[in-house]
Amino acid sequence: MPKISIMNGPDKGRSFEWNEEAISIGRAPDNAVHIKDKSVSRKHLKIVQRGEKYYVVDLSSKNGTFIDGIRIPSEKEYEVREGMPIAVGKTFLSIGKAYLDDLMAVLDSIDLFRELDEEGKGEVKDRPMTAKKNLDLIYKVSNELMQPLKLKEIMERILHHIFELLKRMDRGAFILIDPETAQPSEVTSVSKANKDDCKTAYSRTIVERVIRERAPVSILDTHEEKETNLSESIRVSGIRSIVCMPLISRSKLMGVIYMDSVNKPNAFRKEDLVLLRALSSPAAVAIENSLLNSKYREGMS
């Protein structure tokens, strides 16, 4: 008999078993799973079981339903695996086994993709307003992550959206790593000025450092940086500003996102780093899910 476990919030620790094809979840008392969290809609979602597979359907809820950090379309079935974190408002639940990784890391990435609205309170308490241009970028990236496109195409589109915000940046790249060797294995690059520049659109020294330390690197102006922190190629190519963020999903390093500007210092601000860091979490989850789905399809063929 399938079981739903609630992992945080007012109903933390509760679990529910059901023996019907579908189970409803929401804040209204007549739901099979009644959640007291005010960020949850009265009729938020339902979970459908068919054989050994489970499907989630968001019922046009106000704050949406997020699977592995990504918002799912309303009124459409979305297949989930046991143990996968399902965000319902600010409450996490899972089917079968519990999600064992850091829930707050997933919630932090989700919060940037929507303003959680508690009943009658508007924005979440103590949550600052987000600049309109940042919200526009969040909305665009969120939409891209939901598109049934090839992973490379999604990453290229995200880079173009980031360029719209960071207009002084010239080049960008998603660099995926081989899980066995921890070395770059696939690069999706975009260069605003020169398409031929895409193959070398990143500093290997910086990327290797981020992969090794699993921590972001940002340099406002390479001319003010110690020479020991820079490679000869950075100086020769005229790179002035660099941002590189690790892409981590469920404690696994999937790769990095890299941006730089040539001949232009101070190409980003502190708040831009906060936004890029937050965007890296759902992007990493989307990359991991895409790779898992590709392996699953290969195994079925």
PDB file of C-alpha atoms in Angstrom:
ATOM      1  CA  MET A   1       0.000   0.000   0.000  1.00  0.00           C
ATOM      2  CA  PRO A   2       1.590   3.360  -1.019  1.00  0.00           C
ATOM      3  CA  LYS A   3       2.422   5.908   1.665  1.00  0.00           C
ATOM      4  CA  ILE A   4       2.879   9.690   1.612  1.00  0.00           C
ATOM      5  CA  SER A   5       5.263  11.200   4.160  1.00  0.00           C
ATOM      6  CA  ILE A   6       5.370  14.872   5.190  1.00  0.00           C
ATOM      7  CA  MET A   7       8.906  16.026   5.967  1.00  0.00           C
ATOM      8  CA  ASN A   8       8.554  19.591   7.294  1.00  0.00           C
ATOM      9  CA  GLY A   9       6.073  22.286   8.257  1.00  0.00           C
ATOM     10  CA  PRO A  10       3.110  22.085  10.653  1.00  0.00           C
ATOM     11  CA  ASP A  11       2.432  18.441   9.738  1.00  0.00           C
ATOM     12  CA  LYS A  12       6.033  17.205   9.877  1.00  0.00           C
ATOM     13  CA  GLY A  13       6.312  13.497  10.635  1.00  0.00           C
ATOM     14  CA  ARG A  14       2.784  12.575   9.573  1.00  0.00           C
ATOM     15  CA  SER A  15       2.264   9.845   6.980  1.00  0.00           C
ATOM     16  CA  PHE A  16      -0.788   8.708   5.040  1.00  0.00           C
ATOM     17  CA  GLU A  17      -1.595   5.426   3.325  1.00  0.00           C
ATOM     18  CA  TRP A  18      -4.188   5.052   0.619  1.00  0.00           C
ATOM     19  CA  ASN A  19      -5.748   2.206  -1.350  1.00  0.00           C
ATOM     20  CA  GLU A  20      -7.532   4.160  -4.092  1.00  0.00           C
ATOM     21  CA  GLU A  21      -6.325   5.111  -7.565  1.00  0.00           C
ATOM     22  CA  ALA A  22      -5.991   8.812  -6.657  1.00  0.00           C
ATOM     23  CA  ILE A  23      -5.475  10.782  -3.450  1.00  0.00           C
ATOM     24  CA  SER A  24      -6.197  14.520  -3.000  1.00  0.00           C
ATOM     25  CA  ILE A  25      -3.927  16.881  -1.066  1.00  0.00           C
ATOM     26  CA  GLY A  26      -4.675  20.402   0.156  1.00  0.00           C
ATOM     27  CA  ARG A  27      -5.559  22.728   3.015  1.00  0.00           C
ATOM     28  CA  ALA A  28      -9.288  21.977   2.966  1.00  0.00           C
ATOM     29  CA  PRO A  29     -10.304  19.399   5.638  1.00  0.00           C
ATOM     30  CA  ASP A  30     -12.113  17.207   3.086  1.00  0.00           C
ATOM     31  CA  ASN A  31      -8.834  16.258   1.338  1.00  0.00           C
ATOM     32  CA  ALA A  32      -7.502  12.757   1.917  1.00  0.00           C
ATOM     33  CA  VAL A  33      -4.241  14.443   2.968  1.00  0.00           C
ATOM     34  CA  HIS A  34      -5.102  17.588   4.924  1.00  0.00           C
ATOM     35  CA  ILE A  35      -2.114  20.006   5.220  1.00  0.00           C
ATOM     36  CA  LYS A  36      -2.398  22.940   7.643  1.00  0.00           C
ATOM     37  CA  ASP A  37       0.284  25.073   5.917  1.00  0.00           C
ATOM     38  CA  LYS A  38      -1.374  28.365   4.828  1.00  0.00           C
ATOM     39  CA  SER A  39       0.779  28.547   1.682  1.00  0.00           C
ATOM     40  CA  VAL A  40      -1.018  25.408   0.443  1.00  0.00           C
ATOM     41  CA  SER A  41      -4.183  25.874  -1.644  1.00  0.00           C
ATOM     42  CA  ARG A  42      -7.461  24.378  -0.470  1.00  0.00           C
ATOM     43  CA  LYS A  43      -7.364  21.928  -3.384  1.00  0.00           C
ATOM     44  CA  HIS A  44      -3.673  21.854  -4.256  1.00  0.00           C
ATOM     45  CA  LEU A  45      -2.882  18.612  -6.073  1.00  0.00           C
ATOM     46  CA  LYS A  46      -3.678  14.964  -6.473  1.00  0.00           C
ATOM     47  CA  ILE A  47      -1.450  11.911  -6.813  1.00  0.00           C
ATOM     48  CA  VAL A  48      -2.507   9.076  -9.114  1.00  0.00           C
ATOM     49  CA  GLN A  49      -1.162   5.523  -8.965  1.00  0.00           C
ATOM     50  CA  ARG A  50      -1.141   3.281 -12.030  1.00  0.00           C
ATOM     51  CA  GLY A  51       0.552  -0.028 -11.463  1.00  0.00           C
ATOM     52  CA  GLU A  52       3.962   0.735  -9.989  1.00  0.00           C
ATOM     53  CA  LYS A  53       4.079   4.313 -11.314  1.00  0.00           C
ATOM     54  CA  TYR A  54       2.966   7.552  -9.647  1.00  0.00           C
ATOM     55  CA  TYR A  55       1.762  10.766 -11.275  1.00  0.00           C
ATOM     56  CA  VAL A  56       1.270  14.211  -9.708  1.00  0.00           C
ATOM     57  CA  VAL A  57      -1.364  16.645 -11.001  1.00  0.00           C
ATOM     58  CA  ASP A  58      -1.292  20.258  -9.798  1.00  0.00           C
ATOM     59  CA  LEU A  59      -4.898  21.524  -9.486  1.00  0.00           C
ATOM     60  CA  SER A  60      -4.140  25.108 -10.607  1.00  0.00           C
ATOM     61  CA  SER A  61      -2.851  25.892  -7.121  1.00  0.00           C
ATOM     62  CA  LYS A  62      -1.872  29.460  -6.240  1.00  0.00           C
ATOM     63  CA  ASN A  63       1.757  28.736  -5.340  1.00  0.00           C
ATOM     64  CA  GLY A  64       2.275  25.782  -7.658  1.00  0.00           C
ATOM     65  CA  THR A  65       3.721  22.315  -7.159  1.00  0.00           C
ATOM     66  CA  PHE A  66       7.477  21.751  -7.516  1.00  0.00           C
ATOM     67  CA  ILE A  67       9.121  18.418  -8.264  1.00  0.00           C
ATOM     68  CA  ASP A  68      12.872  18.252  -7.593  1.00  0.00           C
ATOM     69  CA  GLY A  69      12.920  22.054  -7.501  1.00  0.00           C
ATOM     70  CA  ILE A  70      11.109  22.604 -10.819  1.00  0.00           C
ATOM     71  CA  ARG A  71       7.519  23.849 -11.145  1.00  0.00           C
ATOM     72  CA  ILE A  72       5.246  21.451 -13.017  1.00  0.00           C
ATOM     73  CA  PRO A  73       2.476  22.598 -15.391  1.00  0.00           C
ATOM     74  CA  SER A  74      -1.033  22.734 -13.910  1.00  0.00           C
ATOM     75  CA  GLU A  75      -3.689  20.165 -14.777  1.00  0.00           C
ATOM     76  CA  LYS A  76      -1.157  17.817 -16.417  1.00  0.00           C
ATOM     77  CA  GLU A  77       0.169  14.511 -15.126  1.00  0.00           C
ATOM     78  CA  TYR A  78       3.843  14.508 -14.127  1.00  0.00           C
ATOM     79  CA  GLU A  79       5.508  11.189 -13.295  1.00  0.00           C
ATOM     80  CA  VAL A  80       7.433  11.048 -10.010  1.00  0.00           C
ATOM     81  CA  ARG A  81       9.697   8.476  -8.423  1.00  0.00           C
ATOM     82  CA  GLU A  82       9.594   7.266  -4.828  1.00  0.00           C
ATOM     83  CA  GLY A  83      11.605   9.515  -2.541  1.00  0.00           C
ATOM     84  CA  MET A  84      11.486  12.498  -4.907  1.00  0.00           C
ATOM     85  CA  PRO A  85      10.817  15.778  -2.999  1.00  0.00           C
ATOM     86  CA  ILE A  86       7.422  17.284  -3.847  1.00  0.00           C
ATOM     87  CA  ALA A  87       7.005  20.908  -2.720  1.00  0.00           C
ATOM     88  CA  VAL A  88       3.417  21.868  -1.926  1.00  0.00           C
ATOM     89  CA  GLY A  89       3.571  25.513  -0.889  1.00  0.00           C
ATOM     90  CA  LYS A  90       6.300  25.483   1.772  1.00  0.00           C
ATOM     91  CA  THR A  91       5.617  21.871   2.758  1.00  0.00           C
ATOM     92  CA  PHE A  92       7.644  18.961   1.395  1.00  0.00           C
ATOM     93  CA  LEU A  93       6.247  15.491   0.972  1.00  0.00           C
ATOM     94  CA  SER A  94       7.369  12.318  -0.760  1.00  0.00           C
ATOM     95  CA  ILE A  95       5.919   9.008  -1.886  1.00  0.00           C
ATOM     96  CA  GLY A  96       7.350   5.907  -0.241  1.00  0.00           C
ATOM     97  CA  LYS A  97      10.850   6.514   1.061  1.00  0.00           C
ATOM     98  CA  ALA A  98      11.686   9.955   2.447  1.00  0.00           C
ATOM     99  CA  TYR A  99      13.943  12.470   0.691  1.00  0.00           C
ATOM    100  CA  LEU A 100      17.236  12.345   2.574  1.00  0.00           C
ATOM    101  CA  ASP A 101      19.115  15.408   1.279  1.00  0.00           C
ATOM    102  CA  ASP A 102      18.932  19.044   2.378  1.00  0.00           C
ATOM    103  CA  LEU A 103      15.337  20.263   2.069  1.00  0.00           C
ATOM    104  CA  MET A 104      16.267  23.897   2.695  1.00  0.00           C
ATOM    105  CA  ALA A 105      18.592  23.947  -0.318  1.00  0.00           C
ATOM    106  CA  VAL A 106      15.699  22.854  -2.531  1.00  0.00           C
ATOM    107  CA  LEU A 107      13.297  25.337  -0.894  1.00  0.00           C
ATOM    108  CA  ASP A 108      15.759  28.211  -1.395  1.00  0.00           C
ATOM    109  CA  SER A 109      15.878  27.526  -5.134  1.00  0.00           C
ATOM    110  CA  ILE A 110      12.095  27.242  -5.337  1.00  0.00           C
ATOM    111  CA  ASP A 111      11.470  30.540  -3.511  1.00  0.00           C
ATOM    112  CA  LEU A 112      13.194  32.469  -6.275  1.00  0.00           C
ATOM    113  CA  PHE A 113      10.716  31.142  -8.806  1.00  0.00           C
ATOM    114  CA  ARG A 114       7.640  32.466  -7.084  1.00  0.00           C
ATOM    115  CA  GLU A 115       6.460  34.603  -4.201  1.00  0.00           C
ATOM    116  CA  LEU A 116       4.762  32.230  -1.776  1.00  0.00           C
ATOM    117  CA  ASP A 117       1.390  33.681  -0.871  1.00  0.00           C
ATOM    118  CA  GLU A 118      -0.021  32.777   2.511  1.00  0.00           C
ATOM    119  CA  GLU A 119      -3.775  33.145   2.873  1.00  0.00           C
ATOM    120  CA  GLY A 120      -4.582  36.836   3.245  1.00  0.00           C
ATOM    121  CA  LYS A 121      -0.960  37.879   3.798  1.00  0.00           C
ATOM    122  CA  GLY A 122       0.422  38.554   0.338  1.00  0.00           C
ATOM    123  CA  GLU A 123       4.160  37.945   0.377  1.00  0.00           C
ATOM    124  CA  VAL A 124       5.893  35.615   2.755  1.00  0.00           C
ATOM    125  CA  LYS A 125       6.807  37.400   6.001  1.00  0.00           C
ATOM    126  CA  ASP A 126      10.275  38.977   6.017  1.00  0.00           C
ATOM    127  CA  ARG A 127      10.813  38.224   2.310  1.00  0.00           C
ATOM    128  CA  PRO A 128      12.112  41.322   0.450  1.00  0.00           C
ATOM    129  CA  MET A 129      10.714  42.446  -2.863  1.00  0.00           C
ATOM    130  CA  THR A 130      12.665  41.185  -5.865  1.00  0.00           C
ATOM    131  CA  ALA A 131      13.636  43.641  -8.606  1.00  0.00           C
ATOM    132  CA  LYS A 132      11.388  43.424 -11.665  1.00  0.00           C
ATOM    133  CA  LYS A 133      14.234  42.577 -14.039  1.00  0.00           C
ATOM    134  CA  ASN A 134      15.284  39.715 -11.745  1.00  0.00           C
ATOM    135  CA  LEU A 135      11.720  38.419 -11.624  1.00  0.00           C
ATOM    136  CA  ASP A 136      11.601  38.576 -15.424  1.00  0.00           C
ATOM    137  CA  LEU A 137      14.756  36.474 -15.634  1.00  0.00           C
ATOM    138  CA  ILE A 138      13.439  34.003 -13.051  1.00  0.00           C
ATOM    139  CA  TYR A 139      10.193  33.653 -15.000  1.00  0.00           C
ATOM    140  CA  LYS A 140      11.996  33.097 -18.308  1.00  0.00           C
ATOM    141  CA  VAL A 141      14.436  30.555 -16.886  1.00  0.00           C
ATOM    142  CA  SER A 142      11.607  28.761 -15.085  1.00  0.00           C
ATOM    143  CA  ASN A 143       9.740  28.454 -18.383  1.00  0.00           C
ATOM    144  CA  GLU A 144      12.831  27.129 -20.168  1.00  0.00           C
ATOM    145  CA  LEU A 145      13.338  24.421 -17.535  1.00  0.00           C
ATOM    146  CA  MET A 146       9.778  23.231 -18.167  1.00  0.00           C
ATOM    147  CA  GLN A 147      10.140  22.971 -21.960  1.00  0.00           C
ATOM    148  CA  PRO A 148      10.342  19.525 -23.632  1.00  0.00           C
ATOM    149  CA  LEU A 149      13.541  20.522 -25.445  1.00  0.00           C
ATOM    150  CA  LYS A 150      16.976  18.971 -25.727  1.00  0.00           C
ATOM    151  CA  LEU A 151      19.239  19.810 -22.806  1.00  0.00           C
ATOM    152  CA  LYS A 152      21.742  21.693 -24.986  1.00  0.00           C
ATOM    153  CA  GLU A 153      19.014  23.926 -26.404  1.00  0.00           C
ATOM    154  CA  ILE A 154      17.652  24.706 -22.924  1.00  0.00           C
ATOM    155  CA  MET A 155      21.124  25.673 -21.671  1.00  0.00           C
ATOM    156  CA  GLU A 156      21.715  27.927 -24.682  1.00  0.00           C
ATOM    157  CA  ARG A 157      18.406  29.713 -24.081  1.00  0.00           C
ATOM    158  CA  ILE A 158      19.189  30.223 -20.393  1.00  0.00           C
ATOM    159  CA  LEU A 159      22.548  31.775 -21.282  1.00  0.00           C
ATOM    160  CA  HIS A 160      20.839  34.200 -23.681  1.00  0.00           C
ATOM    161  CA  HIS A 161      18.388  35.205 -20.924  1.00  0.00           C
ATOM    162  CA  ILE A 162      21.272  35.837 -18.510  1.00  0.00           C
ATOM    163  CA  PHE A 163      22.944  38.013 -21.153  1.00  0.00           C
ATOM    164  CA  GLU A 164      19.784  40.156 -21.187  1.00  0.00           C
ATOM    165  CA  LEU A 165      20.327  40.898 -17.488  1.00  0.00           C
ATOM    166  CA  LEU A 166      24.147  41.083 -17.473  1.00  0.00           C
ATOM    167  CA  LYS A 167      24.609  43.192 -20.575  1.00  0.00           C
ATOM    168  CA  ARG A 168      28.328  43.758 -19.992  1.00  0.00           C
ATOM    169  CA  MET A 169      29.045  40.025 -20.058  1.00  0.00           C
ATOM    170  CA  ASP A 170      30.345  38.716 -23.403  1.00  0.00           C
ATOM    171  CA  ARG A 171      30.572  34.944 -23.096  1.00  0.00           C
ATOM    172  CA  GLY A 172      28.879  32.173 -21.189  1.00  0.00           C
ATOM    173  CA  ALA A 173      28.995  28.405 -20.901  1.00  0.00           C
ATOM    174  CA  PHE A 174      27.382  25.442 -19.185  1.00  0.00           C
ATOM    175  CA  ILE A 175      30.163  22.933 -18.566  1.00  0.00           C
ATOM    176  CA  LEU A 176      29.065  19.440 -17.503  1.00  0.00           C
ATOM    177  CA  ILE A 177      31.514  17.082 -15.856  1.00  0.00           C
ATOM    178  CA  ASP A 178      32.134  13.347 -16.105  1.00  0.00           C
ATOM    179  CA  PRO A 179      31.006  11.841 -12.755  1.00  0.00           C
ATOM    180  CA  GLU A 180      33.818   9.280 -12.901  1.00  0.00           C
ATOM    181  CA  THR A 181      36.757  11.598 -13.658  1.00  0.00           C
ATOM    182  CA  ALA A 182      35.353  14.952 -12.402  1.00  0.00           C
ATOM    183  CA  GLN A 183      36.660  16.467 -15.647  1.00  0.00           C
ATOM    184  CA  PRO A 184      34.704  18.609 -18.159  1.00  0.00           C
ATOM    185  CA  SER A 185      32.874  16.292 -20.568  1.00  0.00           C
ATOM    186  CA  GLU A 186      30.370  18.512 -22.393  1.00  0.00           C
ATOM    187  CA  VAL A 187      30.322  22.253 -23.052  1.00  0.00           C
ATOM    188  CA  THR A 188      27.425  24.412 -24.229  1.00  0.00           C
ATOM    189  CA  SER A 189      28.814  27.876 -25.026  1.00  0.00           C
ATOM    190  CA  VAL A 190      27.372  31.177 -26.213  1.00  0.00           C
ATOM    191  CA  SER A 191      29.396  34.245 -27.258  1.00  0.00           C
ATOM    192  CA  LYS A 192      27.580  37.520 -27.958  1.00  0.00           C
ATOM    193  CA  ALA A 193      30.264  39.039 -30.154  1.00  0.00           C
ATOM    194  CA  ASN A 194      31.807  36.142 -32.073  1.00  0.00           C
ATOM    195  CA  LYS A 195      30.210  32.764 -32.750  1.00  0.00           C
ATOM    196  CA  ASP A 196      33.628  31.299 -33.562  1.00  0.00           C
ATOM    197  CA  ASP A 197      34.701  32.130 -30.002  1.00  0.00           C
ATOM    198  CA  CYS A 198      32.282  29.615 -28.479  1.00  0.00           C
ATOM    199  CA  LYS A 199      34.716  26.683 -28.407  1.00  0.00           C
ATOM    200  CA  THR A 200      37.037  28.530 -26.016  1.00  0.00           C
ATOM    201  CA  ALA A 201      34.402  30.575 -24.179  1.00  0.00           C
ATOM    202  CA  TYR A 202      35.713  29.936 -20.681  1.00  0.00           C
ATOM    203  CA  SER A 203      38.808  30.000 -18.491  1.00  0.00           C
ATOM    204  CA  ARG A 204      39.881  26.437 -17.757  1.00  0.00           C
ATOM    205  CA  THR A 205      41.819  27.597 -14.702  1.00  0.00           C
ATOM    206  CA  ILE A 206      38.712  29.120 -13.100  1.00  0.00           C
ATOM    207  CA  VAL A 207      36.456  26.209 -14.066  1.00  0.00           C
ATOM    208  CA  GLU A 208      38.884  23.641 -12.649  1.00  0.00           C
ATOM    209  CA  ARG A 209      39.073  25.640  -9.414  1.00  0.00           C
ATOM    210  CA  VAL A 210      35.280  25.718  -9.015  1.00  0.00           C
ATOM    211  CA  ILE A 211      35.053  21.982  -9.752  1.00  0.00           C
ATOM    212  CA  ARG A 212      37.815  21.235  -7.243  1.00  0.00           C
ATOM    213  CA  GLU A 213      36.489  23.473  -4.451  1.00  0.00           C
ATOM    214  CA  ARG A 214      32.739  23.110  -5.249  1.00  0.00           C
ATOM    215  CA  ALA A 215      32.427  26.835  -4.503  1.00  0.00           C
ATOM    216  CA  PRO A 216      31.704  29.889  -6.697  1.00  0.00           C
ATOM    217  CA  VAL A 217      34.429  32.205  -7.979  1.00  0.00           C
ATOM    218  CA  SER A 218      33.767  35.841  -8.901  1.00  0.00           C
ATOM    219  CA  ILE A 219      36.312  38.438 -10.046  1.00  0.00           C
ATOM    220  CA  LEU A 220      35.121  41.998 -10.664  1.00  0.00           C
ATOM    221  CA  ASP A 221      38.348  43.136 -12.287  1.00  0.00           C
ATOM    222  CA  THR A 222      41.236  40.807 -13.127  1.00  0.00           C
ATOM    223  CA  HIS A 223      43.594  43.814 -13.253  1.00  0.00           C
ATOM    224  CA  GLU A 224      43.136  44.198  -9.494  1.00  0.00           C
ATOM    225  CA  GLU A 225      43.583  40.502  -8.739  1.00  0.00           C
ATOM    226  CA  LYS A 226      46.835  38.910  -7.578  1.00  0.00           C
ATOM    227  CA  GLU A 227      48.729  37.347 -10.475  1.00  0.00           C
ATOM    228  CA  THR A 228      48.964  34.055  -8.597  1.00  0.00           C
ATOM    229  CA  ASN A 229      45.153  33.727  -8.811  1.00  0.00           C
ATOM    230  CA  LEU A 230      45.088  34.141 -12.602  1.00  0.00           C
ATOM    231  CA  SER A 231      46.338  32.156 -15.546  1.00  0.00           C
ATOM    232  CA  GLU A 232      48.368  33.510 -18.436  1.00  0.00           C
ATOM    233  CA  SER A 233      45.436  32.848 -20.798  1.00  0.00           C
ATOM    234  CA  ILE A 234      43.192  35.208 -18.790  1.00  0.00           C
ATOM    235  CA  ARG A 235      45.658  38.049 -19.212  1.00  0.00           C
ATOM    236  CA  VAL A 236      46.372  37.300 -22.881  1.00  0.00           C
ATOM    237  CA  SER A 237      42.702  37.082 -23.851  1.00  0.00           C
ATOM    238  CA  GLY A 238      41.863  40.317 -22.041  1.00  0.00           C
ATOM    239  CA  ILE A 239      39.255  38.843 -19.680  1.00  0.00           C
ATOM    240  CA  ARG A 240      38.315  41.473 -17.070  1.00  0.00           C
ATOM    241  CA  SER A 241      35.294  40.072 -15.145  1.00  0.00           C
ATOM    242  CA  ILE A 242      34.520  36.431 -14.348  1.00  0.00           C
ATOM    243  CA  VAL A 243      31.674  34.602 -12.600  1.00  0.00           C
ATOM    244  CA  CYS A 244      31.645  30.825 -12.222  1.00  0.00           C
ATOM    245  CA  MET A 245      29.042  28.902 -10.187  1.00  0.00           C
ATOM    246  CA  PRO A 246      28.938  25.169  -9.360  1.00  0.00           C
ATOM    247  CA  LEU A 247      25.845  23.241 -10.446  1.00  0.00           C
ATOM    248  CA  ILE A 248      25.006  20.965  -7.518  1.00  0.00           C
ATOM    249  CA  SER A 249      21.974  18.687  -7.364  1.00  0.00           C
ATOM    250  CA  ARG A 250      21.353  16.539  -4.282  1.00  0.00           C
ATOM    251  CA  SER A 251      24.974  16.916  -3.183  1.00  0.00           C
ATOM    252  CA  LYS A 252      26.256  15.828  -6.614  1.00  0.00           C
ATOM    253  CA  LEU A 253      28.332  18.228  -8.721  1.00  0.00           C
ATOM    254  CA  MET A 254      26.846  18.220 -12.238  1.00  0.00           C
ATOM    255  CA  GLY A 255      29.126  20.920 -13.677  1.00  0.00           C
ATOM    256  CA  VAL A 256      29.429  24.717 -13.632  1.00  0.00           C
ATOM    257  CA  ILE A 257      27.935  27.794 -15.239  1.00  0.00           C
ATOM    258  CA  TYR A 258      30.564  30.296 -16.390  1.00  0.00           C
ATOM    259  CA  MET A 259      30.281  33.934 -17.541  1.00  0.00           C
ATOM    260  CA  ASP A 260      32.962  36.492 -18.409  1.00  0.00           C
ATOM    261  CA  SER A 261      33.514  39.886 -20.030  1.00  0.00           C
ATOM    262  CA  VAL A 262      36.390  40.845 -22.290  1.00  0.00           C
ATOM    263  CA  ASN A 263      37.938  44.292 -21.818  1.00  0.00           C
ATOM    264  CA  LYS A 264      35.079  45.413 -19.531  1.00  0.00           C
ATOM    265  CA  PRO A 265      35.618  45.370 -15.725  1.00  0.00           C
ATOM    266  CA  ASN A 266      32.795  45.384 -13.133  1.00  0.00           C
ATOM    267  CA  ALA A 267      30.408  43.515 -15.419  1.00  0.00           C
ATOM    268  CA  PHE A 268      28.183  42.372 -12.548  1.00  0.00           C
ATOM    269  CA  ARG A 269      26.974  43.456  -9.110  1.00  0.00           C
ATOM    270  CA  LYS A 270      26.644  41.682  -5.774  1.00  0.00           C
ATOM    271  CA  GLU A 271      22.901  41.101  -6.245  1.00  0.00           C
ATOM    272  CA  ASP A 272      23.585  39.534  -9.657  1.00  0.00           C
ATOM    273  CA  LEU A 273      25.759  36.927  -7.927  1.00  0.00           C
ATOM    274  CA  VAL A 274      22.953  36.093  -5.496  1.00  0.00           C
ATOM    275  CA  LEU A 275      20.559  35.595  -8.402  1.00  0.00           C
ATOM    276  CA  LEU A 276      22.979  33.460 -10.442  1.00  0.00           C
ATOM    277  CA  ARG A 277      23.770  31.338  -7.418  1.00  0.00           C
ATOM    278  CA  ALA A 278      20.083  30.679  -6.821  1.00  0.00           C
ATOM    279  CA  LEU A 279      19.409  29.921 -10.501  1.00  0.00           C
ATOM    280  CA  SER A 280      22.203  27.340 -10.471  1.00  0.00           C
ATOM    281  CA  SER A 281      20.244  25.021  -8.125  1.00  0.00           C
ATOM    282  CA  PRO A 282      17.153  24.388 -10.300  1.00  0.00           C
ATOM    283  CA  ALA A 283      19.385  24.304 -13.402  1.00  0.00           C
ATOM    284  CA  ALA A 284      21.474  21.547 -11.788  1.00  0.00           C
ATOM    285  CA  VAL A 285      18.326  19.587 -10.914  1.00  0.00           C
ATOM    286  CA  ALA A 286      17.043  19.938 -14.491  1.00  0.00           C
ATOM    287  CA  ILE A 287      20.379  18.728 -15.881  1.00  0.00           C
ATOM    288  CA  GLU A 288      20.434  15.698 -13.585  1.00  0.00           C
ATOM    289  CA  ASN A 289      16.822  14.804 -14.418  1.00  0.00           C
ATOM    290  CA  SER A 290      17.532  15.132 -18.152  1.00  0.00           C
ATOM    291  CA  LEU A 291      20.560  12.847 -17.896  1.00  0.00           C
ATOM    292  CA  LEU A 292      18.613  10.299 -15.838  1.00  0.00           C
ATOM    293  CA  ASN A 293      15.759  10.330 -18.359  1.00  0.00           C
ATOM    294  CA  SER A 294      18.234   9.850 -21.225  1.00  0.00           C
ATOM    295  CA  LYS A 295      19.739   6.808 -19.485  1.00  0.00           C
ATOM    296  CA  TYR A 296      16.247   5.465 -18.799  1.00  0.00           C
ATOM    297  CA  ARG A 297      15.267   5.790 -22.483  1.00  0.00           C
ATOM    298  CA  GLU A 298      18.522   4.140 -23.546  1.00  0.00           C
ATOM    299  CA  GLY A 299      17.830   1.246 -21.195  1.00  0.00           C
ATOM    300  CA  MET A 300      14.320   0.825 -22.607  1.00  0.00           C
ATOM    301  CA  SER A 301      15.483   0.810 -26.249  1.00  0.00           C
TER     302      SER A 301
END
